[in-house]
mmCIF file of C-alpha atoms in Angstrom:
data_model
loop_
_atom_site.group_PDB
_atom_site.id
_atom_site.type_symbol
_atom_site.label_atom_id
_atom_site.label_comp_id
_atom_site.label_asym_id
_atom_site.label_seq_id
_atom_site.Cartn_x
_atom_site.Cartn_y
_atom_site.Cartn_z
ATOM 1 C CA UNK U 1 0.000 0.000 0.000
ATOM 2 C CA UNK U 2 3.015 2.241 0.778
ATOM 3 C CA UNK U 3 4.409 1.938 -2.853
ATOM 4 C CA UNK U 4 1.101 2.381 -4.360
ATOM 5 C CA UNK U 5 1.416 5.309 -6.302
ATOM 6 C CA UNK U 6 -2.416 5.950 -5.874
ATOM 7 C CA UNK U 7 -2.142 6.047 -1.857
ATOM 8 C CA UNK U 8 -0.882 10.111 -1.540
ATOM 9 C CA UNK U 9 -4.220 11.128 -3.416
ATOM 10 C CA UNK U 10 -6.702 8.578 -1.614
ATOM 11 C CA UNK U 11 -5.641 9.790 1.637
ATOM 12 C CA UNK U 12 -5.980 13.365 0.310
ATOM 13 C CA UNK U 13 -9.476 12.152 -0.638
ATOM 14 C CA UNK U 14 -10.564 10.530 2.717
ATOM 15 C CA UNK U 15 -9.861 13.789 4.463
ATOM 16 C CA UNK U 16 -11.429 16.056 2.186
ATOM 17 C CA UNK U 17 -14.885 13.535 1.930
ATOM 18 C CA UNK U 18 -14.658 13.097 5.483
ATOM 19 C CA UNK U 19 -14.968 17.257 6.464
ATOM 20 C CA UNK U 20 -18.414 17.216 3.443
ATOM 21 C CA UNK U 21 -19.284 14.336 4.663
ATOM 22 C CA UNK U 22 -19.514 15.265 7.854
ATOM 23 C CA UNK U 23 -20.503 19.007 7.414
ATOM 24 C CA UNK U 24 -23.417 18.057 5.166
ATOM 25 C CA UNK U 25 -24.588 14.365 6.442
ATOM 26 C CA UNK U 26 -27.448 15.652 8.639
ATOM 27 C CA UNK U 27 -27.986 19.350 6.943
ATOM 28 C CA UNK U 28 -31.396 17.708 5.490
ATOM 29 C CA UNK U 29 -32.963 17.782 9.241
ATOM 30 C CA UNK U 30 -30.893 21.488 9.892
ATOM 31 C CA UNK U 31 -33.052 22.869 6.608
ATOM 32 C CA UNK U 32 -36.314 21.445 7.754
ATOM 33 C CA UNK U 33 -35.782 22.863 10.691
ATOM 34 C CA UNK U 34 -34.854 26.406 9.269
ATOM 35 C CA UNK U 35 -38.256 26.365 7.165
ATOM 36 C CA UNK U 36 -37.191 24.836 3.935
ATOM 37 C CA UNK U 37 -40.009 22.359 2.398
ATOM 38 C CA UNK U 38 -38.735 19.526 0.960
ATOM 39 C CA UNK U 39 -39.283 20.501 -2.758
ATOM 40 C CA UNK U 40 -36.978 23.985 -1.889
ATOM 41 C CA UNK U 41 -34.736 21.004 -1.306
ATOM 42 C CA UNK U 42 -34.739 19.393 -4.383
ATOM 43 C CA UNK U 43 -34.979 22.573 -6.260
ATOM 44 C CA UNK U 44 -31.450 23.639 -4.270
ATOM 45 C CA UNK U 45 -30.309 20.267 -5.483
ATOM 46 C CA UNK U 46 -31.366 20.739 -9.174
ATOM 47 C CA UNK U 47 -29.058 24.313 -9.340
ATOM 48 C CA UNK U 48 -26.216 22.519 -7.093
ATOM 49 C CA UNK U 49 -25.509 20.303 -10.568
ATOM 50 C CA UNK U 50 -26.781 23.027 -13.081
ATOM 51 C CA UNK U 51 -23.774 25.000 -11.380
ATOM 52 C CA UNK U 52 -21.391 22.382 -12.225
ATOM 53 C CA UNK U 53 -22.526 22.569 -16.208
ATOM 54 C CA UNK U 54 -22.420 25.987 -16.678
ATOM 55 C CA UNK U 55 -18.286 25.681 -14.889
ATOM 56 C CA UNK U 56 -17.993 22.075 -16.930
ATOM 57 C CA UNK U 57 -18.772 24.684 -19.872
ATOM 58 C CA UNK U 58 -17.053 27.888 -19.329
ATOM 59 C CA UNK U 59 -13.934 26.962 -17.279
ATOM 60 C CA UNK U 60 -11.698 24.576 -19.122
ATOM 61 C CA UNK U 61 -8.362 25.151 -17.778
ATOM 62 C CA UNK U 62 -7.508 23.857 -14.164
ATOM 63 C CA UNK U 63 -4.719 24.113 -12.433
ATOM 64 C CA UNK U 64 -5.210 20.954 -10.017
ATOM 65 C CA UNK U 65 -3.434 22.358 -6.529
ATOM 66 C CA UNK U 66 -5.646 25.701 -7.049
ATOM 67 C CA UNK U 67 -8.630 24.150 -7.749
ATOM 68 C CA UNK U 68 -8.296 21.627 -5.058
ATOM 69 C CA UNK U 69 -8.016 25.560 -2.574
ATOM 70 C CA UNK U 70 -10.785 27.109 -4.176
ATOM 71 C CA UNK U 71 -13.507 23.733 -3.907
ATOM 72 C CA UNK U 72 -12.929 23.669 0.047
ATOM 73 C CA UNK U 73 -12.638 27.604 1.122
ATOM 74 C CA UNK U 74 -15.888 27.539 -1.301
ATOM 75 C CA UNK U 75 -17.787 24.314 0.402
ATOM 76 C CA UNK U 76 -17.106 26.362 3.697
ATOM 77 C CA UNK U 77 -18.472 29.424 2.738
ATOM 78 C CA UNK U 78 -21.560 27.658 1.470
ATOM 79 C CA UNK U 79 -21.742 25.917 4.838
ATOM 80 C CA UNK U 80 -21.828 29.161 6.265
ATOM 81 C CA UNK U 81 -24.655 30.547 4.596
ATOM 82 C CA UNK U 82 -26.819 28.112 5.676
ATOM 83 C CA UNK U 83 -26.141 28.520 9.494
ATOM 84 C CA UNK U 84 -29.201 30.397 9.706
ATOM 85 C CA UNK U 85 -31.211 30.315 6.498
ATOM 86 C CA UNK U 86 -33.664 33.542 6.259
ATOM 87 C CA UNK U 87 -34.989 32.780 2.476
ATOM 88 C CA UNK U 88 -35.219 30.203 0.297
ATOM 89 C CA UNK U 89 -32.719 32.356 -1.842
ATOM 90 C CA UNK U 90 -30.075 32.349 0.583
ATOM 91 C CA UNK U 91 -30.275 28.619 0.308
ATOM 92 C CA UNK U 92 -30.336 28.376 -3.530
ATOM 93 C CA UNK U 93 -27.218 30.412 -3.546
ATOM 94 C CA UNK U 94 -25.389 27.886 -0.866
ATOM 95 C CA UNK U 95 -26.797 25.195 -2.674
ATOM 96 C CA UNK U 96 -24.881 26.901 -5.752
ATOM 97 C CA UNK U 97 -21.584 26.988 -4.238
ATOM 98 C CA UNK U 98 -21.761 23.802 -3.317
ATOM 99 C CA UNK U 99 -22.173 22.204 -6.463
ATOM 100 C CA UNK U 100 -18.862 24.365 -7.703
ATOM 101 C CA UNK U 101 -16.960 22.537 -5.068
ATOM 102 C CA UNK U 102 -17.561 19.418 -6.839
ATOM 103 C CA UNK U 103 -16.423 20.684 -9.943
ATOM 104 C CA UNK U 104 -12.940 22.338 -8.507
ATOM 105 C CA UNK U 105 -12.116 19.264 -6.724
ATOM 106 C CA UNK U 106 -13.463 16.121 -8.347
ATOM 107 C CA UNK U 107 -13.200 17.197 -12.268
ATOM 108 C CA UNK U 108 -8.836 17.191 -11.723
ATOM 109 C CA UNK U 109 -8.715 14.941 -8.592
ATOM 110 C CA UNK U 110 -10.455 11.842 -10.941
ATOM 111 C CA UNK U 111 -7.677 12.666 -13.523
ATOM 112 C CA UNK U 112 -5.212 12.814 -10.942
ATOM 113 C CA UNK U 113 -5.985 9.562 -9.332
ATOM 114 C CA UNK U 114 -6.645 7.661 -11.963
ATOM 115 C CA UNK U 115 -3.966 8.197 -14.033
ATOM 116 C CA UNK U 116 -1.926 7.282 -11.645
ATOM 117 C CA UNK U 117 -2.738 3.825 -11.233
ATOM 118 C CA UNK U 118 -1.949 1.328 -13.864
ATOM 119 C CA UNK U 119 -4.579 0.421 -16.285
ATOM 120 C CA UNK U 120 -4.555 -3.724 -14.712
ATOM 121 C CA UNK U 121 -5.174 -2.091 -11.382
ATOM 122 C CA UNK U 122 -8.446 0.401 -12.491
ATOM 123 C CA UNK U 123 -11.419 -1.567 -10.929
ATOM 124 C CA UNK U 124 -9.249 -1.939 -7.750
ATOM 125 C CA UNK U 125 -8.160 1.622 -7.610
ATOM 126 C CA UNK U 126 -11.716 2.842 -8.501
ATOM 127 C CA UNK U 127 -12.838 0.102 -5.619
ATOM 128 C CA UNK U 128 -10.356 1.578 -3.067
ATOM 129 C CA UNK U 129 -12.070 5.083 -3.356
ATOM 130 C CA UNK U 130 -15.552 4.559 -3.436
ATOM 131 C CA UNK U 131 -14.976 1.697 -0.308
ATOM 132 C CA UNK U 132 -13.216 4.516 1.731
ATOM 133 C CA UNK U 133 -16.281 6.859 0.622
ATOM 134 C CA UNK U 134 -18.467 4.456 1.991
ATOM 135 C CA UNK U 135 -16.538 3.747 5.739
ATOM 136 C CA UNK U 136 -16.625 8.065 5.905
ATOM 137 C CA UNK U 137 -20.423 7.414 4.942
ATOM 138 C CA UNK U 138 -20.798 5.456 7.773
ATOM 139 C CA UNK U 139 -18.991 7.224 10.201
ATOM 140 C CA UNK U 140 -19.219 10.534 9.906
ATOM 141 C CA UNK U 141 -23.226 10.586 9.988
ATOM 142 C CA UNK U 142 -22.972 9.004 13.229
ATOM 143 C CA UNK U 143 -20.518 11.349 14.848
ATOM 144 C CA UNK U 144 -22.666 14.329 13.064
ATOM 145 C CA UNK U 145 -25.898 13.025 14.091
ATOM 146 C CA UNK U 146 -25.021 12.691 17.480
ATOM 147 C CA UNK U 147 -23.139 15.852 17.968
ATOM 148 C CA UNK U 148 -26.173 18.321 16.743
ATOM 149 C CA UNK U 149 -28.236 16.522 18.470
ATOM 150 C CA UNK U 150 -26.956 18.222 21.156
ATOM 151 C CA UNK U 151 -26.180 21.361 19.073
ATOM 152 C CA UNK U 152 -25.757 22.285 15.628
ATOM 153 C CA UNK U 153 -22.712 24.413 16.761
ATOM 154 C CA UNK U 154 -20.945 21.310 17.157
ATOM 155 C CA UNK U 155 -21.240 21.254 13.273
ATOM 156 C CA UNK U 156 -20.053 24.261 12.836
ATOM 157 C CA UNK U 157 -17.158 24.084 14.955
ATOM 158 C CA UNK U 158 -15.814 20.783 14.278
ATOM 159 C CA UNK U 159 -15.876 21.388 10.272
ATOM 160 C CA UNK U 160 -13.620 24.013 10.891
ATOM 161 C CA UNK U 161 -11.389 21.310 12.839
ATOM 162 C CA UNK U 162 -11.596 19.352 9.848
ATOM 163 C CA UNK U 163 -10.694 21.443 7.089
ATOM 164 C CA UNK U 164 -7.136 21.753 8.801
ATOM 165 C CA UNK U 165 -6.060 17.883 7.478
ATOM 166 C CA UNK U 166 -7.217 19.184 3.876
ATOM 167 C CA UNK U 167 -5.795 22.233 3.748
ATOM 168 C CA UNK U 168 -2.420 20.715 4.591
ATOM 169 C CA UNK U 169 -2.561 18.070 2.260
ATOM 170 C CA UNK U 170 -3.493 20.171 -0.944
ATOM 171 C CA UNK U 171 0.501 21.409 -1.629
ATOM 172 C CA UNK U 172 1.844 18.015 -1.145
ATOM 173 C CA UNK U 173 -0.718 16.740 -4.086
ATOM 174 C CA UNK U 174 0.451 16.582 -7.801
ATOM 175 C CA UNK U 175 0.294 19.757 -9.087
ATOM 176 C CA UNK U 176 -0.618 19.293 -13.190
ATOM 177 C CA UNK U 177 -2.935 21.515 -15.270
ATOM 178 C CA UNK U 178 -6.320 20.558 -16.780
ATOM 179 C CA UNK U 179 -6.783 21.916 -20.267
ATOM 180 C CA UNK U 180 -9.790 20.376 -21.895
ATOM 181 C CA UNK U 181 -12.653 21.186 -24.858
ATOM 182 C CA UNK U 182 -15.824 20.695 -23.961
ATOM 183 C CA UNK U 183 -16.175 19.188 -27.906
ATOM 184 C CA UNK U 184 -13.713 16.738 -27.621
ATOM 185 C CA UNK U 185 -14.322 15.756 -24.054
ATOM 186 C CA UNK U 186 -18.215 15.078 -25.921
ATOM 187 C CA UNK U 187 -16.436 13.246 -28.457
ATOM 188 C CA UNK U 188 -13.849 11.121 -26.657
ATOM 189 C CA UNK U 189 -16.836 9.118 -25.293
ATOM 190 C CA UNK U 190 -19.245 9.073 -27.893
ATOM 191 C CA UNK U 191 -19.698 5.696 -27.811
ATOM 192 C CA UNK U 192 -20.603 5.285 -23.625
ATOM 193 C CA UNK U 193 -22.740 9.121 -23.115
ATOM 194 C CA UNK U 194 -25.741 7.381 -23.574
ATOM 195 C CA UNK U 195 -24.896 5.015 -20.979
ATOM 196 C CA UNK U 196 -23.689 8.056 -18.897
ATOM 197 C CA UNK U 197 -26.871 10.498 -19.524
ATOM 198 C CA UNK U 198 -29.219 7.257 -18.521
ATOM 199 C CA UNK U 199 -26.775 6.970 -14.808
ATOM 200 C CA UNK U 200 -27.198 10.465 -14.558
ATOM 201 C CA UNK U 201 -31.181 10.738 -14.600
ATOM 202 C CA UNK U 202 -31.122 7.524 -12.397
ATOM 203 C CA UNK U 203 -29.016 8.653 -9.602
ATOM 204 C CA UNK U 204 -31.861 11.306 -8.747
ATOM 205 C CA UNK U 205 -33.019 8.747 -6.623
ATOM 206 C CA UNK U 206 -29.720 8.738 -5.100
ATOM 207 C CA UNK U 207 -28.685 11.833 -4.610
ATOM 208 C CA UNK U 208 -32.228 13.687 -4.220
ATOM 209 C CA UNK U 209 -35.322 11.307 -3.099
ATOM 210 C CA UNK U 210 -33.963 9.038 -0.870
ATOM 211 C CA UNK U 211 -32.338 11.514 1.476
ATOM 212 C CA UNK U 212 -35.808 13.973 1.290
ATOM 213 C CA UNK U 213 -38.236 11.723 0.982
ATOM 214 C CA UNK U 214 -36.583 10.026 4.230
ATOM 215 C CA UNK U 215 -37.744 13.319 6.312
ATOM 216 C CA UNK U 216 -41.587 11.883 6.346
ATOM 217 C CA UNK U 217 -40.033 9.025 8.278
ATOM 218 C CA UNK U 218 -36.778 10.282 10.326
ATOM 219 C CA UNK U 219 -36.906 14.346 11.310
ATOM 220 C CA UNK U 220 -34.048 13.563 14.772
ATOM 221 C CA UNK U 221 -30.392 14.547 13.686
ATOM 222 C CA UNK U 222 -29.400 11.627 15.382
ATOM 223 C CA UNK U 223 -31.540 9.321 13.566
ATOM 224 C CA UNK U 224 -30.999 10.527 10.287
ATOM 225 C CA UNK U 225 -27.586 10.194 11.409
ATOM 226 C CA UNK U 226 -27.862 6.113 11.680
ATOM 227 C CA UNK U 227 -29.821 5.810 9.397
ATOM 228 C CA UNK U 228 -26.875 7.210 6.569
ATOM 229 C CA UNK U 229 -24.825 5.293 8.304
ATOM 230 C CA UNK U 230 -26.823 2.173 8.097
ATOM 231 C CA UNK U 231 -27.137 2.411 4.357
ATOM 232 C CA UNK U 232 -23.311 3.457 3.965
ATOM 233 C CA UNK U 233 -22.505 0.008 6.049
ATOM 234 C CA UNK U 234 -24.752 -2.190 3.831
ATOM 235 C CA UNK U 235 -23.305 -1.625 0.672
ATOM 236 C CA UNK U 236 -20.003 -1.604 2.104
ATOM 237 C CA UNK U 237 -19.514 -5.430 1.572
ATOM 238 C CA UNK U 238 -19.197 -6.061 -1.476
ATOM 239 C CA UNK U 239 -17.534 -2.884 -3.167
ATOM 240 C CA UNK U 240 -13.715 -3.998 -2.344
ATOM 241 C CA UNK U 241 -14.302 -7.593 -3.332
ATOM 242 C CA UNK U 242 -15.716 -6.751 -6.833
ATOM 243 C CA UNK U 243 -13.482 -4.781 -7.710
ATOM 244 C CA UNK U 244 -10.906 -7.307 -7.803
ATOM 245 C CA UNK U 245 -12.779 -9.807 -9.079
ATOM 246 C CA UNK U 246 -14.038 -7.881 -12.248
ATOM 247 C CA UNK U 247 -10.215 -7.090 -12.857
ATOM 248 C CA UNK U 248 -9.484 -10.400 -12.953
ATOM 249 C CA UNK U 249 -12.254 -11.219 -15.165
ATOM 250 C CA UNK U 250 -11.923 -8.540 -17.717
ATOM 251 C CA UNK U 251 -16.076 -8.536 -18.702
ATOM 252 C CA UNK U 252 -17.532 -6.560 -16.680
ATOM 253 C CA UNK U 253 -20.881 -6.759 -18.200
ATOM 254 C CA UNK U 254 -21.146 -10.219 -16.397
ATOM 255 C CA UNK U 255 -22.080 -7.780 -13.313
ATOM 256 C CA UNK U 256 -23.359 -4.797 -15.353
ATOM 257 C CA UNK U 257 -26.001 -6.732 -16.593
ATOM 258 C CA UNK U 258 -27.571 -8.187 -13.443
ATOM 259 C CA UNK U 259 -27.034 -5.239 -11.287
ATOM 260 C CA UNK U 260 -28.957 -2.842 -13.654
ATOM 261 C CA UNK U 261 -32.006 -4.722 -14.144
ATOM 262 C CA UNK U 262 -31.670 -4.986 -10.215
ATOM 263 C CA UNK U 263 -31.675 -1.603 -9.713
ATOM 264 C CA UNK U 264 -34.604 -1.197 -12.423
ATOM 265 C CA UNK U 265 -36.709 -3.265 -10.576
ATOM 266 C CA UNK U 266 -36.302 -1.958 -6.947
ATOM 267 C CA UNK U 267 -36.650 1.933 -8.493
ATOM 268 C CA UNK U 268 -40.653 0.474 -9.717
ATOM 269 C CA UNK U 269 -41.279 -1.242 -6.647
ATOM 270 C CA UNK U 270 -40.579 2.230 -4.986
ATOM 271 C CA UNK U 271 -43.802 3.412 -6.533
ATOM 272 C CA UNK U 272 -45.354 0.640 -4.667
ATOM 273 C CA UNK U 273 -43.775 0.048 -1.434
ATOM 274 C CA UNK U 274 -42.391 2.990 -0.550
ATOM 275 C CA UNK U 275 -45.089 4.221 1.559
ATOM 276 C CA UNK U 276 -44.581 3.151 5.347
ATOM 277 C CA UNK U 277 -40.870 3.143 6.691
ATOM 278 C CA UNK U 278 -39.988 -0.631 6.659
ATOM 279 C CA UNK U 279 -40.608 -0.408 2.931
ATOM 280 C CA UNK U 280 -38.619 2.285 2.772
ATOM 281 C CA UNK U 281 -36.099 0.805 5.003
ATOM 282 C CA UNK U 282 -35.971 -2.688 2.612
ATOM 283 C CA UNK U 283 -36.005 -1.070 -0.188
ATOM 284 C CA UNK U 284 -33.717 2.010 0.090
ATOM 285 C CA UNK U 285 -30.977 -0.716 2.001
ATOM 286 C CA UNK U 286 -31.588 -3.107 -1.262
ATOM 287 C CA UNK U 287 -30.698 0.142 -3.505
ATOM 288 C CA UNK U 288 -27.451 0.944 -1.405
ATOM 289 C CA UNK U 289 -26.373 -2.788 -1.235
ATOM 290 C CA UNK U 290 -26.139 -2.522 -5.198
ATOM 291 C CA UNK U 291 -25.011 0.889 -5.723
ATOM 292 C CA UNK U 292 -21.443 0.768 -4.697
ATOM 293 C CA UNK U 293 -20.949 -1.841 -7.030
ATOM 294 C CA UNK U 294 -22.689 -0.131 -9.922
ATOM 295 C CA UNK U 295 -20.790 2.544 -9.156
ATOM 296 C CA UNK U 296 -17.299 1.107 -9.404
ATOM 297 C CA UNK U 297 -18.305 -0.705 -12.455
ATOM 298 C CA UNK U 298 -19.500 2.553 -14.387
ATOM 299 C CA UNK U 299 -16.117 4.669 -13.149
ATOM 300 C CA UNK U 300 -13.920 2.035 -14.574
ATOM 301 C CA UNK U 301 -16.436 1.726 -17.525
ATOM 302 C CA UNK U 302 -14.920 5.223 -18.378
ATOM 303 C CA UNK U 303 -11.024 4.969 -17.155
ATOM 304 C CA UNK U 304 -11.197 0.897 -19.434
ATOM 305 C CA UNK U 305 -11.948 3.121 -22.718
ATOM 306 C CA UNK U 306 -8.822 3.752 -23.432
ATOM 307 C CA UNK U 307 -9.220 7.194 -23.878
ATOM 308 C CA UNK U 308 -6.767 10.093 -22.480
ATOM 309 C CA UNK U 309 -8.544 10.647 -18.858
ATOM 310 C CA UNK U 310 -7.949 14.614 -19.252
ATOM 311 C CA UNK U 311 -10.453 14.257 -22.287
ATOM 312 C CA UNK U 312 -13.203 11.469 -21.100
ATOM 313 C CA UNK U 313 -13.253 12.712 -17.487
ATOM 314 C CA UNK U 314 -14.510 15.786 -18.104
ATOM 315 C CA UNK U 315 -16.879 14.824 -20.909
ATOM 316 C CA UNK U 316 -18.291 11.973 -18.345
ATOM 317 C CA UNK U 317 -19.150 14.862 -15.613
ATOM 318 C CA UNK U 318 -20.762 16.844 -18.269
ATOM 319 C CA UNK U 319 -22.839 14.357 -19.360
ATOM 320 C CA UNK U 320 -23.714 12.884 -16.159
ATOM 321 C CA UNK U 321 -24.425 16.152 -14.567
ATOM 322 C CA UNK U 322 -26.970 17.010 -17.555
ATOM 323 C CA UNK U 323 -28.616 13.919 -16.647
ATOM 324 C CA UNK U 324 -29.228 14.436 -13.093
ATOM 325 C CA UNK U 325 -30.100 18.149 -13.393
ATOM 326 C CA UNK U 326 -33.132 16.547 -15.933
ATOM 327 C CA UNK U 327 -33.426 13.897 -13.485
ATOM 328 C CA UNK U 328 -33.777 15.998 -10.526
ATOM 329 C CA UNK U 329 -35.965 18.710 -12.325
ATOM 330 C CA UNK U 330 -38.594 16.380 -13.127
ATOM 331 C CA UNK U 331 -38.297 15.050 -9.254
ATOM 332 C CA UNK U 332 -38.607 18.654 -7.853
ATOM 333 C CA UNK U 333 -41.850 18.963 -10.393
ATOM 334 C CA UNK U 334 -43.257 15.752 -8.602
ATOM 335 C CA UNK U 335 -42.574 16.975 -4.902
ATOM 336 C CA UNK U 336 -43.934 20.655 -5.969
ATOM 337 C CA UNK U 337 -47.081 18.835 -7.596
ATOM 338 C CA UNK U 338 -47.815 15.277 -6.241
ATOM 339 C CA UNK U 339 -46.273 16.202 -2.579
ATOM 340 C CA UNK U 340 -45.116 12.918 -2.474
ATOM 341 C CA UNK U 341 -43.306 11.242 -5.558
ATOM 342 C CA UNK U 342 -44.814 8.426 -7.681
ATOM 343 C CA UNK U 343 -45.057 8.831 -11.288
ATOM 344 C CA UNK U 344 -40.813 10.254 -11.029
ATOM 345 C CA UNK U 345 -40.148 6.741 -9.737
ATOM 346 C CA UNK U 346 -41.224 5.239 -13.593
ATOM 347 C CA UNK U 347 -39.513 7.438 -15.041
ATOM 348 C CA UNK U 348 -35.975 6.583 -13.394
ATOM 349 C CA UNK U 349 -36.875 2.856 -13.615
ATOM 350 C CA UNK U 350 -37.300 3.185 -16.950
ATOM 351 C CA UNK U 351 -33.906 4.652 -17.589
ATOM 352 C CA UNK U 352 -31.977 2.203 -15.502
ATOM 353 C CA UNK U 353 -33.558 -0.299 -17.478
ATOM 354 C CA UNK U 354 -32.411 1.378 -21.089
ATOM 355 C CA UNK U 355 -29.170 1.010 -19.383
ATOM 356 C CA UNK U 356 -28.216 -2.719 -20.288
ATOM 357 C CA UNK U 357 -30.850 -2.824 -22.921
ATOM 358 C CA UNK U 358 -28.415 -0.441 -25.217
ATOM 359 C CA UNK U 359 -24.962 -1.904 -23.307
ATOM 360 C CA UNK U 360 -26.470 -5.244 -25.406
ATOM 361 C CA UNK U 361 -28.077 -4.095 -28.348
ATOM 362 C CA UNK U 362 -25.345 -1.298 -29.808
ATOM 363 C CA UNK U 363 -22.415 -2.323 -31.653
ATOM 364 C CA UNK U 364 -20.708 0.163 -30.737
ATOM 365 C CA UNK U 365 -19.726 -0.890 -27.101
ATOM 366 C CA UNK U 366 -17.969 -3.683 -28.306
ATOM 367 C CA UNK U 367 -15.169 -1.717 -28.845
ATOM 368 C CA UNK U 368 -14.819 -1.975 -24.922
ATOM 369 C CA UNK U 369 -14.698 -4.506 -22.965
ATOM 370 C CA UNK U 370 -18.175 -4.759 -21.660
ATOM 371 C CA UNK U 371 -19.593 -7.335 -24.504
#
């Protein structure tokens, strides 16, 4: 592990997801109880990734150490906006900067990483980081949920105690510069943005219903605390595992296949069973168990084309940003108009289920090694 050339950035990584993940595990609960409804939410969610477009778009030159600065003096100024939130403005402008953060720091630190590791070692490498995202997933929602339930300003406080670690490991990353058009980022995976608009759309279930919808059920700090952490430690078992086994293997469709119709079929049955809270519990714990997985496979998907990273990297957050700002717009349309979601749940389901259908049917995949 010492002599992996991939360890300086994962650590770098670990501390900079643990201080988000920590700052923003429980905020759901903190804007409920500041007055935001639950489709402000989504709608703060929806600009958080149109953000990152309109910077995928306009700001094509990075340089990495720089960016890595700007994405976590920015994440804490939008944490400080939303100490005490006075309009639903305020919060769409935090939930702007927030989304810019991911831009600055993920767009150069994926090109970073990965091209650092060797291309036999990609689905471990990719496994490495999102297994050390999910430990941080399970821990720091505990420690968050349990300190504001006591008081927020334990929140407060302790971020600032943990963007010390990151800002001292920023100069001691790689510093290399980003230079990228948006054209031939689009064109360098033609042949997989299909596959990355449909994860996009899907992953508003992900990234915006399960964590709002869970507020009907779970309002505590504390127990929205465990209960992150208790979908963080289910899918933890299998992510590390995989990953070596599908680099050994070499077809990863063999799991692409079986885990996308899964996740298909439990994004219907949410229409169904999603109503009382062990539904919810079964079904949003079946959703996590998969999703590590799925999304080690798709990462890899990307690195395995054998395109330069500095041009497919950036053309896979473009195109997997546009899908979850259409994902997550037609989800904030269903909270602002049904209350509670149903007819958004087909809608994903249906595009997680396009998802293998065109991995099988296109001949152009085959280029990869996927079919």
């Amino acid at each position: 592990m010492r002599n992996n050339p991939v360890t300086g950035p994962l650590v770098f990584l670990i501390a900079y997801v643990w201080l988000r993940t920590f700052s923003g595990a429980i905020l759901p609960t903190h804007y409920l109880a500041q007055g935001i409804t639950l489709s402000d939410m989504m709608g703060g969610l929806t600009f958080y990734f149109a953000g990152q477009i309109a910077l995928l778009t306009v700001f094509t030159r990075l340089r990495s150490r720089s960016s890595y600065l700007l994405a976590t003096l920015v994440s804490m100024l939008s944490l400080m906006l939303i100490i005490r939130i006075t309009s639903s403005w305020q919060f769409y402008l935090a939930s702007v900067l927030a989304g810019t953060t991911a831009y600055f720091f993920f767009l150069p630190f994926n090109v970073g990483y990965f091209s650092a590791g060797t291309p036999e070692k990609t689905g471990r490498n990719s496994a490495m980081m999102f297994t050390s995202n999910t430990i941080i997933s399970v821990l720091a929602p505990l420690l968050a949920g349990a300190l504001a339930s006591v008081s927020m300003n334990y929140i407060w406080a302790f971020s600032l105690v943990f963007l010390l670690p990151v800002l001292f490991l920023i100069p001691r990353q790689r510093d290399f510069v980003l230079d990228y058009s948006v054209r031939e980022s689009l064109a360098s995976i033609r042949s997989i943005r299909t596959l990355l608009f449909l994860e996009g759309i899907w992953e508003t279930l992900v990234f915006g219903i399960i964590p709002f919808y869970t507020l009907y059920f779970i309002r505590s700090p504390a127990g929205y605390g465990t209960y992150l952490a208790f979908l963080s430690l289910v899918g933890a078992v299998a992510t590390m595992t995989l990953g070596s086994v599908t680099d050994r293997m070499r077809k990863r469709a063999v799991f692409l296949y079986p885990i996308t119709m899964a996740l298909s079929a439990l994004t219907f049955l949410f229409a169904a069973g999603g109503g009382d809270v062990s539904s919810w519990l079964i079904l949003t714990a079946s959703v996590q168990f998969l999703l590590p997985v799925f999304w080690t496979l798709t990462t890899a998907m990307v690195v395995d084309s054998g395109v330069e990273l500095t041009k497919a990297i950036p053309g896979r957050e473009l195109i997997l940003t546009l899908g979850r700002v259409i994902g997550l717009g037609a989800a904030w349309a269903s909270f602002v108009w049904e209350g509670k979601p149903f007819f958004i749940y087909f809608l994903l389901g249906l595009a997680m289920l396009l998802f293998p259908v065109i991995l099988f049917g296109n001949k152009k995949y085959r280029r990869y090694v996927y079919v």
